[in-house]
């Protein structure tokens, strides 16, 4: 590749920027009182550390989750930091994390090999055209790729069995391109950023914080999640033992987050830089402005209903039909109904 030295410098900047961004989690996103009446066991909701931004960061700082959950027989334990859902898999398997946020797609990938996780809440997709784009297929600024058709025969980085791979295949379908005409390279977000910048891959379907970080550092967008048929909702899931031991704790968790999301629509600024407004954990400038708008337009979490089963099943079937998982998942077994209409 020409201009080797500038490209290497860009590679270092992009990899560093994306790695830093991914360490700042972003929320992408009741019934009766069973536990308080003695019907539920006391449990501990083990959550990944929320970082410096978002609803969970604000909840951690204010203690609102601990206060509300104590009333229904539950405690909160804040754990380590993870860049994505897939990065929490080992912690989930070990039980160090038992409630987590992500998209439907990686849950399907997890459930293909495990049966101890249940989706209990989802957030409707943000459709307001003023909301920032969440995910997209990006290429280096000096790439000759201009359209999705031009990724044929190229290497594209995706997170295996997750939202990036799901959206890439959806985009290829829409363009009439066979999946095997593109070489998928499975990388975690930090490694994908470096691979794109160095030229090891030609494109990257960047998700969550990786996408704006890449664009801010000069990457060009070819197609985004808004351009494809995307059923992959943001959700929260819990390990089965929590669902069975104290479902009221999960109802309360969802209610608190939904209330905070409504509050954030009016005052999104106070959910940014919650613990630190300067230093490596703080977000500044255009990135901060973007995060404020993301928070403003984020839909609140709601408990899963029967209507959501079709959406979960559509994602599960797509994974099975396209060989992303070896086991076909039944949506009814992947979710738990905690609503009043249960």
Short mmCIF file of C-alpha atoms in Angstrom, two decimals:
data_model
loop_
_atom_site.label_atom_id
_atom_site.label_comp_id
_atom_site.label_asym_id
_atom_site.label_seq_id
_atom_site.Cartn_x
_atom_site.Cartn_y
_atom_site.Cartn_z
CA UNK A 1 0.00 0.00 0.00
CA UNK A 2 1.33 3.49 -0.82
CA UNK A 3 2.06 6.13 1.78
CA UNK A 4 3.15 3.49 4.29
CA UNK A 5 4.25 5.87 7.02
CA UNK A 6 1.03 7.95 7.09
CA UNK A 7 -1.02 4.74 7.02
CA UNK A 8 0.91 3.30 9.97
CA UNK A 9 0.39 6.50 11.93
CA UNK A 10 -3.33 6.39 11.10
CA UNK A 11 -3.41 2.75 12.18
CA UNK A 12 -1.97 3.59 15.57
CA UNK A 13 -4.37 6.51 16.08
CA UNK A 14 -7.45 4.54 15.05
CA UNK A 15 -6.60 1.49 17.14
CA UNK A 16 -5.90 3.65 20.18
CA UNK A 17 -9.05 5.71 19.70
CA UNK A 18 -11.33 2.71 19.26
CA UNK A 19 -9.73 0.84 22.17
CA UNK A 20 -10.30 3.83 24.45
CA UNK A 21 -13.86 4.31 23.22
CA UNK A 22 -14.76 0.68 23.74
CA UNK A 23 -13.80 0.91 27.39
CA UNK A 24 -16.60 3.46 27.89
CA UNK A 25 -19.78 1.33 27.72
CA UNK A 26 -22.86 2.87 26.18
CA UNK A 27 -26.36 1.74 26.79
CA UNK A 28 -27.22 0.71 23.21
CA UNK A 29 -30.45 -0.64 26.05
CA UNK A 30 -42.92 -3.78 36.98
CA UNK A 31 -45.23 -6.23 38.23
CA UNK A 32 -46.18 -7.29 41.69
CA UNK A 33 -43.90 -7.53 44.69
CA UNK A 34 -43.11 -11.24 44.85
CA UNK A 35 -39.73 -10.85 46.54
CA UNK A 36 -40.89 -8.28 49.07
CA UNK A 37 -43.74 -10.57 50.07
CA UNK A 38 -41.35 -13.48 50.60
CA UNK A 39 -41.96 -15.28 47.30
CA UNK A 40 -38.46 -14.64 45.92
CA UNK A 41 -35.01 -15.54 47.18
CA UNK A 42 -32.49 -12.82 47.93
CA UNK A 43 -30.20 -12.60 44.92
CA UNK A 44 -27.28 -10.51 43.73
CA UNK A 45 -27.44 -8.96 40.27
CA UNK A 46 -23.88 -9.04 38.98
CA UNK A 47 -23.30 -6.36 36.36
CA UNK A 48 -20.31 -5.34 34.28
CA UNK A 49 -18.81 -2.02 35.28
CA UNK A 50 -20.73 0.65 33.31
CA UNK A 51 -17.82 3.02 32.89
CA UNK A 52 -18.30 6.77 32.88
CA UNK A 53 -21.38 7.22 30.65
CA UNK A 54 -24.95 6.04 30.35
CA UNK A 55 -27.90 4.96 32.44
CA UNK A 56 -26.09 2.29 34.42
CA UNK A 57 -23.20 4.61 35.20
CA UNK A 58 -25.68 7.15 36.56
CA UNK A 59 -27.48 4.42 38.50
CA UNK A 60 -24.18 3.26 40.00
CA UNK A 61 -23.22 6.77 41.10
CA UNK A 62 -26.60 7.62 42.62
CA UNK A 63 -27.24 4.19 44.15
CA UNK A 64 -30.78 4.15 42.79
CA UNK A 65 -30.55 0.51 41.69
CA UNK A 66 -29.29 -0.65 45.07
CA UNK A 67 -32.05 1.28 46.83
CA UNK A 68 -34.87 -0.02 44.64
CA UNK A 69 -33.60 -3.60 44.42
CA UNK A 70 -33.14 -3.88 48.17
CA UNK A 71 -36.91 -3.47 48.50
CA UNK A 72 -37.44 -6.65 46.46
CA UNK A 73 -34.72 -8.78 47.99
CA UNK A 74 -31.79 -8.12 45.67
CA UNK A 75 -28.31 -6.65 45.83
CA UNK A 76 -26.04 -5.24 43.12
CA UNK A 77 -22.43 -6.21 42.47
CA UNK A 78 -20.46 -4.18 39.93
CA UNK A 79 -17.77 -6.20 38.16
CA UNK A 80 -15.11 -5.68 35.53
CA UNK A 81 -15.19 -3.72 32.28
CA UNK A 82 -15.92 -5.40 28.94
CA UNK A 83 -15.84 -3.88 25.46
CA UNK A 84 -18.81 -5.85 24.11
CA UNK A 85 -21.31 -8.62 24.82
CA UNK A 86 -19.04 -11.27 23.33
CA UNK A 87 -16.22 -10.11 25.61
CA UNK A 88 -18.36 -10.95 28.65
CA UNK A 89 -18.96 -14.58 27.64
CA UNK A 90 -16.32 -16.06 29.95
CA UNK A 91 -17.57 -13.96 32.86
CA UNK A 92 -21.13 -15.02 32.08
CA UNK A 93 -20.22 -18.70 32.01
CA UNK A 94 -18.37 -18.45 35.30
CA UNK A 95 -21.20 -16.54 36.97
CA UNK A 96 -19.13 -13.40 37.55
CA UNK A 97 -21.78 -11.61 35.46
CA UNK A 98 -25.41 -12.69 35.55
CA UNK A 99 -27.28 -9.73 34.02
CA UNK A 100 -26.00 -8.06 30.88
CA UNK A 101 -26.89 -5.82 27.99
CA UNK A 102 -26.39 -6.51 24.31
CA UNK A 103 -28.19 -7.25 21.07
CA UNK A 104 -30.34 -10.28 20.29
CA UNK A 105 -27.74 -11.66 17.87
CA UNK A 106 -24.94 -12.53 20.34
CA UNK A 107 -27.51 -14.01 22.72
CA UNK A 108 -28.54 -16.41 19.96
CA UNK A 109 -24.90 -17.29 19.42
CA UNK A 110 -24.48 -17.93 23.15
CA UNK A 111 -27.67 -20.01 23.43
CA UNK A 112 -26.55 -22.25 20.59
CA UNK A 113 -24.01 -23.71 23.03
CA UNK A 114 -25.56 -22.88 26.42
CA UNK A 115 -29.08 -22.92 27.82
CA UNK A 116 -28.77 -20.75 30.92
CA UNK A 117 -29.58 -17.25 29.62
CA UNK A 118 -32.96 -15.56 29.12
CA UNK A 119 -33.87 -12.26 27.47
CA UNK A 120 -36.23 -10.38 29.78
CA UNK A 121 -36.37 -6.84 28.35
CA UNK A 122 -35.89 -5.15 25.00
CA UNK A 123 -35.77 -1.61 23.65
CA UNK A 124 -37.60 -0.69 20.48
CA UNK A 125 -35.39 0.47 17.65
CA UNK A 126 -34.67 4.18 17.40
CA UNK A 127 -36.19 5.40 14.15
CA UNK A 128 -35.94 9.18 14.50
CA UNK A 129 -33.86 10.44 11.55
CA UNK A 130 -32.15 12.96 13.85
CA UNK A 131 -30.64 10.18 15.98
CA UNK A 132 -26.96 9.36 15.34
CA UNK A 133 -26.16 6.26 13.29
CA UNK A 134 -25.24 3.32 15.48
CA UNK A 135 -23.36 0.83 13.30
CA UNK A 136 -21.87 0.73 9.83
CA UNK A 137 -19.56 -0.81 7.26
CA UNK A 138 -16.47 1.40 7.14
CA UNK A 139 -13.36 1.53 4.98
CA UNK A 140 -10.14 3.56 5.26
CA UNK A 141 -10.42 7.10 3.99
CA UNK A 142 -8.17 6.35 1.01
CA UNK A 143 -9.89 3.07 0.06
CA UNK A 144 -11.10 2.52 -3.50
CA UNK A 145 -14.30 0.89 -2.16
CA UNK A 146 -17.30 3.14 -2.77
CA UNK A 147 -20.29 0.75 -2.68
CA UNK A 148 -21.28 -2.53 -1.07
CA UNK A 149 -20.82 -4.28 -4.43
CA UNK A 150 -17.12 -3.46 -4.30
CA UNK A 151 -16.51 -5.55 -1.18
CA UNK A 152 -16.77 -8.68 -3.34
CA UNK A 153 -13.48 -10.52 -3.06
CA UNK A 154 -12.35 -8.32 -0.16
CA UNK A 155 -11.67 -9.02 3.51
CA UNK A 156 -14.23 -7.64 5.96
CA UNK A 157 -13.74 -7.71 9.74
CA UNK A 158 -16.73 -8.66 11.89
CA UNK A 159 -17.36 -9.88 15.42
CA UNK A 160 -18.12 -13.57 15.04
CA UNK A 161 -21.71 -14.59 15.70
CA UNK A 162 -22.59 -11.07 16.77
CA UNK A 163 -24.26 -7.95 15.50
CA UNK A 164 -21.46 -7.04 13.09
CA UNK A 165 -21.61 -10.35 11.25
CA UNK A 166 -25.42 -10.31 11.26
CA UNK A 167 -25.60 -6.83 9.72
CA UNK A 168 -22.92 -7.55 7.13
CA UNK A 169 -24.80 -10.61 5.88
CA UNK A 170 -28.05 -8.66 5.84
CA UNK A 171 -26.41 -5.95 3.74
CA UNK A 172 -25.01 -8.55 1.33
CA UNK A 173 -28.47 -10.11 1.01
CA UNK A 174 -30.00 -6.77 0.20
CA UNK A 175 -27.36 -6.16 -2.48
CA UNK A 176 -27.83 -9.63 -3.96
CA UNK A 177 -24.30 -10.71 -3.05
CA UNK A 178 -23.60 -14.30 -1.99
CA UNK A 179 -22.09 -14.49 1.47
CA UNK A 180 -19.12 -16.54 0.28
CA UNK A 181 -18.13 -13.81 -2.18
CA UNK A 182 -16.78 -11.81 0.77
CA UNK A 183 -14.08 -13.08 3.11
CA UNK A 184 -15.17 -12.57 6.69
CA UNK A 185 -12.31 -12.04 9.14
CA UNK A 186 -13.33 -12.63 12.75
CA UNK A 187 -11.82 -10.06 15.09
CA UNK A 188 -12.78 -8.34 18.31
CA UNK A 189 -13.44 -4.60 18.01
CA UNK A 190 -10.02 -3.45 19.16
CA UNK A 191 -8.18 -5.78 16.79
CA UNK A 192 -10.57 -4.95 13.94
CA UNK A 193 -9.80 -1.25 14.29
CA UNK A 194 -6.09 -1.89 14.00
CA UNK A 195 -6.55 -4.32 11.11
CA UNK A 196 -8.60 -1.80 9.15
CA UNK A 197 -6.12 0.99 9.73
CA UNK A 198 -3.10 -1.13 8.81
CA UNK A 199 -4.70 -2.57 5.68
CA UNK A 200 -4.91 -6.16 6.97
CA UNK A 201 -8.62 -6.02 6.16
CA UNK A 202 -10.36 -3.92 3.53
CA UNK A 203 -13.48 -3.06 5.53
CA UNK A 204 -15.00 -3.47 8.97
CA UNK A 205 -18.60 -3.63 10.12
CA UNK A 206 -18.08 -1.49 13.21
CA UNK A 207 -20.65 -1.55 15.99
CA UNK A 208 -21.53 0.50 19.05
CA UNK A 209 -18.62 2.77 20.04
CA UNK A 210 -16.29 1.37 17.41
CA UNK A 211 -18.30 2.94 14.58
CA UNK A 212 -18.21 6.62 15.64
CA UNK A 213 -14.59 6.25 16.74
CA UNK A 214 -13.58 4.93 13.31
CA UNK A 215 -15.50 7.65 11.46
CA UNK A 216 -14.05 10.35 13.70
CA UNK A 217 -10.59 9.17 12.74
CA UNK A 218 -11.17 9.34 8.99
CA UNK A 219 -12.89 6.10 8.01
CA UNK A 220 -15.64 6.33 5.37
CA UNK A 221 -19.07 4.74 5.70
CA UNK A 222 -20.35 2.48 2.92
CA UNK A 223 -23.65 1.29 4.43
CA UNK A 224 -25.25 1.47 7.89
CA UNK A 225 -27.71 -0.50 9.98
CA UNK A 226 -30.46 1.91 8.90
CA UNK A 227 -30.00 0.75 5.30
CA UNK A 228 -30.81 -2.91 5.98
CA UNK A 229 -33.66 -5.00 7.38
CA UNK A 230 -32.51 -5.06 11.00
CA UNK A 231 -34.43 -7.09 13.60
CA UNK A 232 -31.59 -7.07 16.11
CA UNK A 233 -32.99 -5.18 19.11
CA UNK A 234 -31.04 -4.00 22.13
CA UNK A 235 -31.91 -6.14 25.15
CA UNK A 236 -31.05 -7.22 28.66
CA UNK A 237 -30.69 -10.88 29.56
CA UNK A 238 -30.19 -12.71 32.84
CA UNK A 239 -28.89 -16.10 33.82
CA UNK A 240 -31.70 -18.58 34.36
CA UNK A 241 -31.08 -18.97 38.10
CA UNK A 242 -31.78 -15.26 38.64
CA UNK A 243 -34.97 -15.46 36.59
CA UNK A 244 -36.19 -18.39 38.64
CA UNK A 245 -35.04 -17.19 42.06
CA UNK A 246 -36.31 -13.60 41.99
CA UNK A 247 -38.13 -12.40 38.86
CA UNK A 248 -39.30 -9.31 40.74
CA UNK A 249 -35.70 -8.14 40.94
CA UNK A 250 -35.53 -8.15 37.13
CA UNK A 251 -38.85 -6.32 36.85
CA UNK A 252 -37.51 -3.66 39.19
CA UNK A 253 -34.23 -3.47 37.28
CA UNK A 254 -36.12 -2.88 34.02
CA UNK A 255 -38.43 -0.31 35.60
CA UNK A 256 -35.56 1.73 37.04
CA UNK A 257 -33.71 1.76 33.70
CA UNK A 258 -36.89 2.74 31.84
CA UNK A 259 -37.47 5.63 34.25
CA UNK A 260 -33.88 6.79 33.83
CA UNK A 261 -34.21 6.55 30.04
CA UNK A 262 -37.24 8.83 30.12
CA UNK A 263 -35.33 11.25 32.32
CA UNK A 264 -32.40 11.13 29.90
CA UNK A 265 -34.58 12.25 27.02
CA UNK A 266 -34.97 15.60 28.75
CA UNK A 267 -31.52 15.86 30.34
CA UNK A 268 -29.13 13.59 28.41
CA UNK A 269 -26.12 15.66 29.45
CA UNK A 270 -26.19 14.49 33.05
CA UNK A 271 -25.75 10.89 31.94
CA UNK A 272 -22.37 11.68 30.35
CA UNK A 273 -19.03 11.83 32.17
CA UNK A 274 -20.83 10.68 35.29
CA UNK A 275 -17.76 10.02 37.42
CA UNK A 276 -15.05 12.00 35.64
CA UNK A 277 -15.31 14.99 33.31
CA UNK A 278 -11.62 14.96 32.43
CA UNK A 279 -8.92 12.37 31.93
CA UNK A 280 -8.84 9.16 29.88
CA UNK A 281 -12.34 8.01 30.88
CA UNK A 282 -14.00 11.30 29.92
CA UNK A 283 -15.59 11.95 26.53
CA UNK A 284 -15.09 15.39 25.00
CA UNK A 285 -15.78 17.46 21.91
CA UNK A 286 -17.71 15.95 19.01
CA UNK A 287 -17.75 12.52 20.65
CA UNK A 288 -19.48 13.98 23.70
CA UNK A 289 -22.01 15.81 21.54
CA UNK A 290 -22.76 12.56 19.73
CA UNK A 291 -23.17 10.58 22.95
CA UNK A 292 -25.60 13.18 24.25
CA UNK A 293 -27.75 12.80 21.15
CA UNK A 294 -27.55 9.00 21.27
CA UNK A 295 -28.82 9.11 24.83
CA UNK A 296 -31.55 11.59 23.95
CA UNK A 297 -33.03 9.28 21.31
CA UNK A 298 -32.46 5.91 23.00
CA UNK A 299 -35.71 4.03 23.55
CA UNK A 300 -36.44 2.80 27.10
CA UNK A 301 -36.21 -0.86 28.01
CA UNK A 302 -39.54 -2.67 28.34
CA UNK A 303 -40.42 -6.19 29.44
CA UNK A 304 -40.60 -8.80 26.69
CA UNK A 305 -44.08 -9.50 25.30
CA UNK A 306 -45.49 -12.18 22.99
CA UNK A 307 -45.09 -9.77 20.08
CA UNK A 308 -41.31 -9.83 20.58
CA UNK A 309 -41.11 -13.58 20.06
CA UNK A 310 -41.39 -13.16 16.29
CA UNK A 311 -38.49 -10.71 16.28
CA UNK A 312 -36.26 -12.98 18.36
CA UNK A 313 -37.25 -15.96 16.22
CA UNK A 314 -36.43 -14.06 13.02
CA UNK A 315 -32.89 -13.40 14.25
CA UNK A 316 -32.51 -16.97 15.52
CA UNK A 317 -33.73 -18.45 12.23
CA UNK A 318 -31.41 -16.19 10.23
CA UNK A 319 -28.45 -17.40 12.27
CA UNK A 320 -29.41 -21.04 11.76
CA UNK A 321 -30.30 -20.70 8.07
CA UNK A 322 -26.95 -19.06 7.32
CA UNK A 323 -24.76 -21.40 9.31
CA UNK A 324 -23.84 -18.93 12.04
CA UNK A 325 -24.98 -21.41 14.69
CA UNK A 326 -25.20 -25.19 14.59
CA UNK A 327 -28.33 -25.41 16.73
CA UNK A 328 -31.72 -23.95 15.84
CA UNK A 329 -33.00 -21.84 18.75
CA UNK A 330 -36.65 -21.66 19.78
CA UNK A 331 -37.47 -18.07 20.72
CA UNK A 332 -39.87 -19.24 23.40
CA UNK A 333 -36.93 -20.85 25.20
CA UNK A 334 -34.69 -17.80 24.74
CA UNK A 335 -36.95 -15.29 26.50
CA UNK A 336 -38.82 -15.01 29.76
CA UNK A 337 -42.10 -13.15 30.22
CA UNK A 338 -42.10 -11.02 33.35
CA UNK A 339 -44.94 -8.66 32.46
CA UNK A 340 -48.39 -8.38 33.98
CA UNK A 341 -49.86 -10.33 31.04
CA UNK A 342 -47.61 -13.30 31.84
#
